PDB file of C-alpha atoms in Angstrom:
ATOM      1  CA  GLU A   1      14.353   3.186 -10.422  1.00  0.00           C
ATOM      2  CA  ILE A   2      11.069   5.056 -10.683  1.00  0.00           C
ATOM      3  CA  VAL A   3      10.453   7.845  -8.181  1.00  0.00           C
ATOM      4  CA  LEU A   4       6.964   9.259  -7.633  1.00  0.00           C
ATOM      5  CA  THR A   5       6.569  12.874  -6.554  1.00  0.00           C
ATOM      6  CA  GLN A   6       3.272  14.198  -5.243  1.00  0.00           C
ATOM      7  CA  SER A   7       2.148  17.786  -5.055  1.00  0.00           C
ATOM      8  CA  PRO A   8       1.161  19.725  -3.182  1.00  0.00           C
ATOM      9  CA  GLY A   9       2.342  18.307   0.102  1.00  0.00           C
ATOM     10  CA  THR A  10      -0.711  19.723   1.836  1.00  0.00           C
ATOM     11  CA  LEU A  11      -3.946  20.983   0.325  1.00  0.00           C
ATOM     12  CA  SER A  12      -6.166  23.097   2.565  1.00  0.00           C
ATOM     13  CA  LEU A  13      -9.747  23.201   1.332  1.00  0.00           C
ATOM     14  CA  SER A  14     -13.327  23.510   2.533  1.00  0.00           C
ATOM     15  CA  PRO A  15     -16.136  20.975   2.160  1.00  0.00           C
ATOM     16  CA  GLY A  16     -17.785  21.298  -1.229  1.00  0.00           C
ATOM     17  CA  GLU A  17     -14.616  22.506  -2.941  1.00  0.00           C
ATOM     18  CA  ARG A  18     -12.773  20.609  -5.667  1.00  0.00           C
ATOM     19  CA  ALA A  19      -9.439  18.972  -4.899  1.00  0.00           C
ATOM     20  CA  THR A  20      -6.803  18.283  -7.534  1.00  0.00           C
ATOM     21  CA  LEU A  21      -3.817  16.149  -6.522  1.00  0.00           C
ATOM     22  CA  SER A  22      -0.794  15.524  -8.718  1.00  0.00           C
ATOM     23  CA  CYS A  23       1.514  12.526  -9.014  1.00  0.00           C
ATOM     24  CA  ARG A  24       4.566  12.782 -11.248  1.00  0.00           C
ATOM     25  CA  ALA A  25       6.811   9.866 -12.179  1.00  0.00           C
ATOM     26  CA  SER A  26      10.542  10.271 -12.794  1.00  0.00           C
ATOM     27  CA  GLN A  27      10.123   8.403 -16.082  1.00  0.00           C
ATOM     28  CA  SER A  28       7.215   7.330 -18.218  1.00  0.00           C
ATOM     29  CA  VAL A  29       5.148   4.554 -16.648  1.00  0.00           C
ATOM     30  CA  SER A  30       2.284   2.422 -17.818  1.00  0.00           C
ATOM     31  CA  SER A  31      -1.047   3.833 -16.689  1.00  0.00           C
ATOM     32  CA  THR A  32      -2.227   0.229 -16.257  1.00  0.00           C
ATOM     33  CA  PHE A  33      -0.144   0.032 -13.089  1.00  0.00           C
ATOM     34  CA  LEU A  34      -0.836   3.406 -11.485  1.00  0.00           C
ATOM     35  CA  ALA A  35      -3.095   3.495  -8.415  1.00  0.00           C
ATOM     36  CA  TRP A  36      -4.329   5.943  -5.792  1.00  0.00           C
ATOM     37  CA  TYR A  37      -5.087   5.264  -2.112  1.00  0.00           C
ATOM     38  CA  GLN A  38      -6.738   7.164   0.703  1.00  0.00           C
ATOM     39  CA  GLN A  39      -5.517   6.772   4.275  1.00  0.00           C
ATOM     40  CA  LYS A  40      -7.101   8.146   7.430  1.00  0.00           C
ATOM     41  CA  PRO A  41      -5.286   8.281  10.793  1.00  0.00           C
ATOM     42  CA  GLY A  42      -5.016   4.891  12.448  1.00  0.00           C
ATOM     43  CA  GLN A  43      -6.444   3.083   9.431  1.00  0.00           C
ATOM     44  CA  ALA A  44      -5.082   0.997   6.606  1.00  0.00           C
ATOM     45  CA  PRO A  45      -4.887   2.558   3.150  1.00  0.00           C
ATOM     46  CA  ARG A  46      -7.970   2.130   0.962  1.00  0.00           C
ATOM     47  CA  LEU A  47      -7.731   1.633  -2.795  1.00  0.00           C
ATOM     48  CA  LEU A  48      -9.553   4.417  -4.651  1.00  0.00           C
ATOM     49  CA  ILE A  49      -8.328   4.242  -8.251  1.00  0.00           C
ATOM     50  CA  TYR A  50      -6.552   1.509 -10.191  1.00  0.00           C
ATOM     51  CA  ALA A  51      -5.185   1.553 -13.726  1.00  0.00           C
ATOM     52  CA  ALA A  52      -4.959   5.360 -13.444  1.00  0.00           C
ATOM     53  CA  SER A  53      -8.658   6.012 -14.028  1.00  0.00           C
ATOM     54  CA  SER A  54     -10.816   3.087 -12.857  1.00  0.00           C
ATOM     55  CA  ARG A  55     -12.667   3.467  -9.563  1.00  0.00           C
ATOM     56  CA  ALA A  56     -12.341   0.595  -7.122  1.00  0.00           C
ATOM     57  CA  ALA A  57     -15.448  -1.142  -5.814  1.00  0.00           C
ATOM     58  CA  GLY A  58     -17.627   1.078  -3.649  1.00  0.00           C
ATOM     59  CA  ILE A  59     -15.735   4.300  -4.369  1.00  0.00           C
ATOM     60  CA  PRO A  60     -18.038   7.301  -4.942  1.00  0.00           C
ATOM     61  CA  ASP A  61     -18.023   8.891  -8.373  1.00  0.00           C
ATOM     62  CA  ARG A  62     -16.779  12.209  -6.961  1.00  0.00           C
ATOM     63  CA  PHE A  63     -13.339  10.555  -7.107  1.00  0.00           C
ATOM     64  CA  SER A  64     -11.729  10.414 -10.539  1.00  0.00           C
ATOM     65  CA  GLY A  65      -8.280   9.628 -11.877  1.00  0.00           C
ATOM     66  CA  SER A  66      -6.588  10.645 -15.079  1.00  0.00           C
ATOM     67  CA  GLY A  67      -3.227  10.957 -16.741  1.00  0.00           C
ATOM     68  CA  SER A  68      -0.600   9.077 -18.660  1.00  0.00           C
ATOM     69  CA  GLY A  69       3.139   8.932 -19.153  1.00  0.00           C
ATOM     70  CA  THR A  70       4.673  10.830 -16.252  1.00  0.00           C
ATOM     71  CA  ASP A  71       1.747  12.948 -15.049  1.00  0.00           C
ATOM     72  CA  PHE A  72      -1.282  11.645 -13.192  1.00  0.00           C
ATOM     73  CA  THR A  73      -4.075  13.386 -11.337  1.00  0.00           C
ATOM     74  CA  LEU A  74      -6.596  12.451  -8.675  1.00  0.00           C
ATOM     75  CA  ALA A  75      -9.586  14.774  -8.524  1.00  0.00           C
ATOM     76  CA  ILE A  76     -12.282  14.962  -5.880  1.00  0.00           C
ATOM     77  CA  SER A  77     -15.140  16.938  -7.369  1.00  0.00           C
ATOM     78  CA  ARG A  78     -16.831  18.107  -4.170  1.00  0.00           C
ATOM     79  CA  LEU A  79     -15.115  17.417  -0.889  1.00  0.00           C
ATOM     80  CA  GLU A  80     -17.164  15.653   1.733  1.00  0.00           C
ATOM     81  CA  PRO A  81     -16.139  15.771   5.434  1.00  0.00           C
ATOM     82  CA  GLU A  82     -14.952  12.164   5.247  1.00  0.00           C
ATOM     83  CA  ASP A  83     -12.554  12.957   2.367  1.00  0.00           C
ATOM     84  CA  PHE A  84     -10.058  14.824   4.542  1.00  0.00           C
ATOM     85  CA  ALA A  85      -7.166  12.358   4.639  1.00  0.00           C
ATOM     86  CA  VAL A  86      -3.783  11.563   3.112  1.00  0.00           C
ATOM     87  CA  TYR A  87      -3.664  10.370  -0.486  1.00  0.00           C
ATOM     88  CA  TYR A  88      -0.889   8.258  -2.004  1.00  0.00           C
ATOM     89  CA  CYS A  89      -0.150   7.342  -5.573  1.00  0.00           C
ATOM     90  CA  GLN A  90       1.551   4.016  -6.297  1.00  0.00           C
ATOM     91  CA  HIS A  91       3.203   2.353  -9.270  1.00  0.00           C
ATOM     92  CA  TYR A  92       3.764  -1.343  -9.865  1.00  0.00           C
ATOM     93  CA  GLY A  93       6.784  -2.112 -11.951  1.00  0.00           C
ATOM     94  CA  ASN A  94      10.376  -3.243 -11.581  1.00  0.00           C
ATOM     95  CA  SER A  95      13.054  -2.590  -9.003  1.00  0.00           C
ATOM     96  CA  PRO A  96      11.452  -1.807  -6.714  1.00  0.00           C
ATOM     97  CA  LEU A  97       8.328  -3.754  -7.477  1.00  0.00           C
ATOM     98  CA  PHE A  98       6.089  -1.201  -5.781  1.00  0.00           C
ATOM     99  CA  THR A  99       6.755   2.509  -5.451  1.00  0.00           C
ATOM    100  CA  PHE A 100       4.629   4.861  -3.387  1.00  0.00           C
ATOM    101  CA  GLY A 101       4.589   8.622  -3.580  1.00  0.00           C
ATOM    102  CA  PRO A 102       5.184  10.622  -0.384  1.00  0.00           C
ATOM    103  CA  GLY A 103       1.518  11.528  -0.078  1.00  0.00           C
ATOM    104  CA  THR A 104      -0.675  14.618  -0.198  1.00  0.00           C
ATOM    105  CA  LYS A 105      -2.581  15.616   2.905  1.00  0.00           C
ATOM    106  CA  VAL A 106      -5.983  17.159   2.273  1.00  0.00           C
ATOM    107  CA  ASP A 107      -6.943  19.092   5.365  1.00  0.00           C
ATOM    108  CA  LEU A 108      -9.678  21.407   6.483  1.00  0.00           C
ATOM    109  CA  LYS A 109      -9.176  25.059   5.671  1.00  0.00           C
TER     110      LYS A 109
ATOM    111  CA  GLU B   1     -16.317 -10.615   2.742  1.00  0.00           C
ATOM    112  CA  VAL B   2     -12.576 -10.336   2.171  1.00  0.00           C
ATOM    113  CA  GLN B   3     -10.637 -10.084   5.419  1.00  0.00           C
ATOM    114  CA  LEU B   4      -6.938  -9.859   6.186  1.00  0.00           C
ATOM    115  CA  VAL B   5      -5.863  -9.981   9.817  1.00  0.00           C
ATOM    116  CA  GLU B   6      -2.248  -9.456  10.855  1.00  0.00           C
ATOM    117  CA  SER B   7      -0.743 -10.690  14.098  1.00  0.00           C
ATOM    118  CA  GLY B   8       2.645 -11.223  15.689  1.00  0.00           C
ATOM    119  CA  GLY B   9       3.837  -7.670  16.171  1.00  0.00           C
ATOM    120  CA  GLY B  10       5.370  -6.368  19.355  1.00  0.00           C
ATOM    121  CA  LEU B  11       8.456  -4.961  21.026  1.00  0.00           C
ATOM    122  CA  VAL B  12      11.791  -6.538  20.135  1.00  0.00           C
ATOM    123  CA  GLN B  13      15.384  -5.582  20.827  1.00  0.00           C
ATOM    124  CA  PRO B  14      17.749  -4.560  18.030  1.00  0.00           C
ATOM    125  CA  GLY B  15      19.188  -7.679  16.430  1.00  0.00           C
ATOM    126  CA  GLY B  16      16.165  -9.725  17.430  1.00  0.00           C
ATOM    127  CA  SER B  17      13.603 -11.607  15.374  1.00  0.00           C
ATOM    128  CA  LEU B  18       9.855 -11.542  14.932  1.00  0.00           C
ATOM    129  CA  ARG B  19       7.392 -13.404  12.726  1.00  0.00           C
ATOM    130  CA  LEU B  20       4.299 -11.676  11.409  1.00  0.00           C
ATOM    131  CA  SER B  21       1.258 -13.577  10.208  1.00  0.00           C
ATOM    132  CA  CYS B  22      -1.628 -12.506   8.007  1.00  0.00           C
ATOM    133  CA  ALA B  23      -4.762 -14.657   8.086  1.00  0.00           C
ATOM    134  CA  ALA B  24      -6.888 -14.383   4.955  1.00  0.00           C
ATOM    135  CA  SER B  25     -10.548 -15.211   4.490  1.00  0.00           C
ATOM    136  CA  GLY B  26     -13.414 -14.515   2.108  1.00  0.00           C
ATOM    137  CA  PHE B  27     -11.505 -15.255  -1.095  1.00  0.00           C
ATOM    138  CA  THR B  28      -9.450 -17.990  -2.774  1.00  0.00           C
ATOM    139  CA  PHE B  29      -6.139 -17.103  -1.126  1.00  0.00           C
ATOM    140  CA  SER B  30      -4.037 -19.504  -3.180  1.00  0.00           C
ATOM    141  CA  THR B  31      -4.761 -17.680  -6.450  1.00  0.00           C
ATOM    142  CA  TYR B  32      -3.582 -14.227  -5.348  1.00  0.00           C
ATOM    143  CA  SER B  33      -0.192 -12.601  -5.066  1.00  0.00           C
ATOM    144  CA  MET B  34       0.326 -11.009  -1.668  1.00  0.00           C
ATOM    145  CA  ASN B  35       2.483  -8.230  -0.280  1.00  0.00           C
ATOM    146  CA  TRP B  36       3.783  -6.672   2.898  1.00  0.00           C
ATOM    147  CA  VAL B  37       3.870  -2.877   3.170  1.00  0.00           C
ATOM    148  CA  ARG B  38       5.079  -0.933   6.189  1.00  0.00           C
ATOM    149  CA  GLN B  39       4.617   2.557   7.560  1.00  0.00           C
ATOM    150  CA  ALA B  40       7.011   4.065  10.060  1.00  0.00           C
ATOM    151  CA  PRO B  41       5.416   6.375  12.654  1.00  0.00           C
ATOM    152  CA  GLY B  42       4.303   9.587  10.997  1.00  0.00           C
ATOM    153  CA  LYS B  43       5.780   8.554   7.646  1.00  0.00           C
ATOM    154  CA  GLY B  44       4.557   7.315   4.272  1.00  0.00           C
ATOM    155  CA  LEU B  45       4.055   3.843   2.864  1.00  0.00           C
ATOM    156  CA  GLU B  46       7.011   1.599   2.021  1.00  0.00           C
ATOM    157  CA  TRP B  47       6.653  -1.647   0.123  1.00  0.00           C
ATOM    158  CA  VAL B  48       8.533  -4.507   1.837  1.00  0.00           C
ATOM    159  CA  SER B  49       7.976  -7.813   0.033  1.00  0.00           C
ATOM    160  CA  TYR B  50       5.953  -9.696  -2.598  1.00  0.00           C
ATOM    161  CA  ILE B  51       5.067 -13.338  -3.074  1.00  0.00           C
ATOM    162  CA  SER B  52       3.228 -14.694  -6.090  1.00  0.00           C
ATOM    163  CA  SER B  53       0.610 -17.387  -6.080  1.00  0.00           C
ATOM    164  CA  ARG B  54       2.179 -20.793  -5.458  1.00  0.00           C
ATOM    165  CA  SER B  55       5.287 -18.963  -4.147  1.00  0.00           C
ATOM    166  CA  ARG B  56       6.834 -19.019  -7.611  1.00  0.00           C
ATOM    167  CA  THR B  57       8.237 -15.508  -7.427  1.00  0.00           C
ATOM    168  CA  ILE B  58       9.448 -13.536  -4.430  1.00  0.00           C
ATOM    169  CA  HIS B  59      10.774  -9.985  -4.250  1.00  0.00           C
ATOM    170  CA  TYR B  60      12.120  -7.815  -1.463  1.00  0.00           C
ATOM    171  CA  ALA B  61      12.861  -4.159  -0.982  1.00  0.00           C
ATOM    172  CA  ASP B  62      16.600  -3.489  -0.780  1.00  0.00           C
ATOM    173  CA  SER B  63      16.145  -2.240   2.781  1.00  0.00           C
ATOM    174  CA  VAL B  64      15.124  -5.710   4.028  1.00  0.00           C
ATOM    175  CA  LYS B  65      16.833  -8.062   1.579  1.00  0.00           C
ATOM    176  CA  GLY B  66      18.809 -10.744   3.364  1.00  0.00           C
ATOM    177  CA  ARG B  67      17.057 -10.099   6.685  1.00  0.00           C
ATOM    178  CA  PHE B  68      13.350 -10.694   5.970  1.00  0.00           C
ATOM    179  CA  THR B  69      11.727 -13.784   4.468  1.00  0.00           C
ATOM    180  CA  ILE B  70       8.204 -13.874   3.033  1.00  0.00           C
ATOM    181  CA  SER B  71       6.282 -17.134   2.800  1.00  0.00           C
ATOM    182  CA  ARG B  72       2.756 -18.446   2.521  1.00  0.00           C
ATOM    183  CA  ASP B  73       0.781 -21.524   3.502  1.00  0.00           C
ATOM    184  CA  ASP B  74      -2.143 -21.876   1.128  1.00  0.00           C
ATOM    185  CA  ALA B  75      -3.593 -24.747   3.148  1.00  0.00           C
ATOM    186  CA  LYS B  76      -3.887 -22.386   6.114  1.00  0.00           C
ATOM    187  CA  ASN B  77      -4.794 -19.291   4.045  1.00  0.00           C
ATOM    188  CA  SER B  78      -1.909 -17.493   5.670  1.00  0.00           C
ATOM    189  CA  LEU B  79       0.920 -15.162   4.717  1.00  0.00           C
ATOM    190  CA  TYR B  80       4.046 -14.730   6.821  1.00  0.00           C
ATOM    191  CA  LEU B  81       6.981 -12.376   7.224  1.00  0.00           C
ATOM    192  CA  GLN B  82       9.981 -13.652   9.153  1.00  0.00           C
ATOM    193  CA  MET B  83      12.022 -10.657  10.271  1.00  0.00           C
ATOM    194  CA  ASN B  84      15.584 -11.221  11.508  1.00  0.00           C
ATOM    195  CA  SER B  85      18.401  -8.875  12.488  1.00  0.00           C
ATOM    196  CA  LEU B  86      15.860  -6.174  13.262  1.00  0.00           C
ATOM    197  CA  ARG B  87      16.969  -2.556  13.402  1.00  0.00           C
ATOM    198  CA  ALA B  88      15.457   0.554  14.916  1.00  0.00           C
ATOM    199  CA  GLU B  89      14.546   1.721  11.417  1.00  0.00           C
ATOM    200  CA  ASP B  90      12.329  -1.348  10.972  1.00  0.00           C
ATOM    201  CA  THR B  91       9.934   0.123  13.538  1.00  0.00           C
ATOM    202  CA  ALA B  92       6.628   0.485  11.716  1.00  0.00           C
ATOM    203  CA  VAL B  93       3.096  -0.726  11.283  1.00  0.00           C
ATOM    204  CA  TYR B  94       3.219  -3.687   8.912  1.00  0.00           C
ATOM    205  CA  PHE B  95       0.267  -4.240   6.597  1.00  0.00           C
ATOM    206  CA  CYS B  96      -0.461  -7.258   4.425  1.00  0.00           C
ATOM    207  CA  GLY B  97      -2.168  -6.531   1.139  1.00  0.00           C
ATOM    208  CA  ARG B  98      -3.847  -8.536  -1.597  1.00  0.00           C
ATOM    209  CA  GLN B  99      -2.662  -7.693  -5.096  1.00  0.00           C
ATOM    210  CA  ASP B 100      -5.067  -7.375  -7.985  1.00  0.00           C
ATOM    211  CA  ALA B 101      -4.446  -7.816 -11.702  1.00  0.00           C
ATOM    212  CA  TRP B 102      -3.420  -4.158 -12.120  1.00  0.00           C
ATOM    213  CA  GLY B 103      -0.658  -4.209  -9.544  1.00  0.00           C
ATOM    214  CA  SER B 104      -2.786  -2.453  -6.947  1.00  0.00           C
ATOM    215  CA  LEU B 105      -3.464  -3.591  -3.392  1.00  0.00           C
ATOM    216  CA  ASP B 106      -7.226  -3.909  -3.282  1.00  0.00           C
ATOM    217  CA  TYR B 107      -7.548  -5.224   0.269  1.00  0.00           C
ATOM    218  CA  TRP B 108      -5.399  -4.464   3.298  1.00  0.00           C
ATOM    219  CA  GLY B 109      -5.200  -5.782   6.818  1.00  0.00           C
ATOM    220  CA  GLN B 110      -5.511  -3.455   9.802  1.00  0.00           C
ATOM    221  CA  GLY B 111      -1.779  -3.559  10.451  1.00  0.00           C
ATOM    222  CA  SER B 112       0.549  -4.920  13.130  1.00  0.00           C
ATOM    223  CA  LEU B 113       2.933  -2.665  15.020  1.00  0.00           C
ATOM    224  CA  VAL B 114       6.558  -3.710  15.279  1.00  0.00           C
ATOM    225  CA  THR B 115       8.751  -1.692  17.624  1.00  0.00           C
ATOM    226  CA  VAL B 116      12.498  -2.287  17.641  1.00  0.00           C
ATOM    227  CA  SER B 117      14.041  -0.742  20.718  1.00  0.00           C
ATOM    228  CA  SER B 118      16.303  -1.580  23.635  1.00  0.00           C
TER     229      SER B 118
END
């Protein structure tokens, strides 16, 4: 069973700063099936990145994904006020079919 | 425009049953795999169940196996989750999600709250 660990748990930053979020898998996974989501309070998650590095439709280019094997990163180049939210990584595989990380909260410093 | 709209949530006693629905529009529902994902209050996301196009393949999380049943009606563009033997720990917002070719959920509904309490 694959376990996803995200760090840090909370990231306190100011608008305009760069955010770097980490997602580590307990064993090597295919980057084809690694995704990132953003969730704001009271809202459904929103797909940001699929296949580790491809931006979903309508996602600004300040969001980027990278990584392979067991280590993946979501970067936000310059934080906008609307980017303060919780971010989850997710893997699609086997048993369980979907695994989500515990999330990283990006909050206002 | 792709839309997913859940309904059917509410308050139910432990041991009770509830059926969630997810109405899809704006895309060819029958060709997509669909999923249910839940989020307990103040907690993270937990995948619940998967159904492929044409209902060929179905999967469940261990936490709901034997109690929940996923189904779909392509003629009605609808996804369902029949939840039986509900427990307090099933209390959550339940989201339906459309799966893309990369195993991501590219569209989500707004969620339906299920509260299991006496």
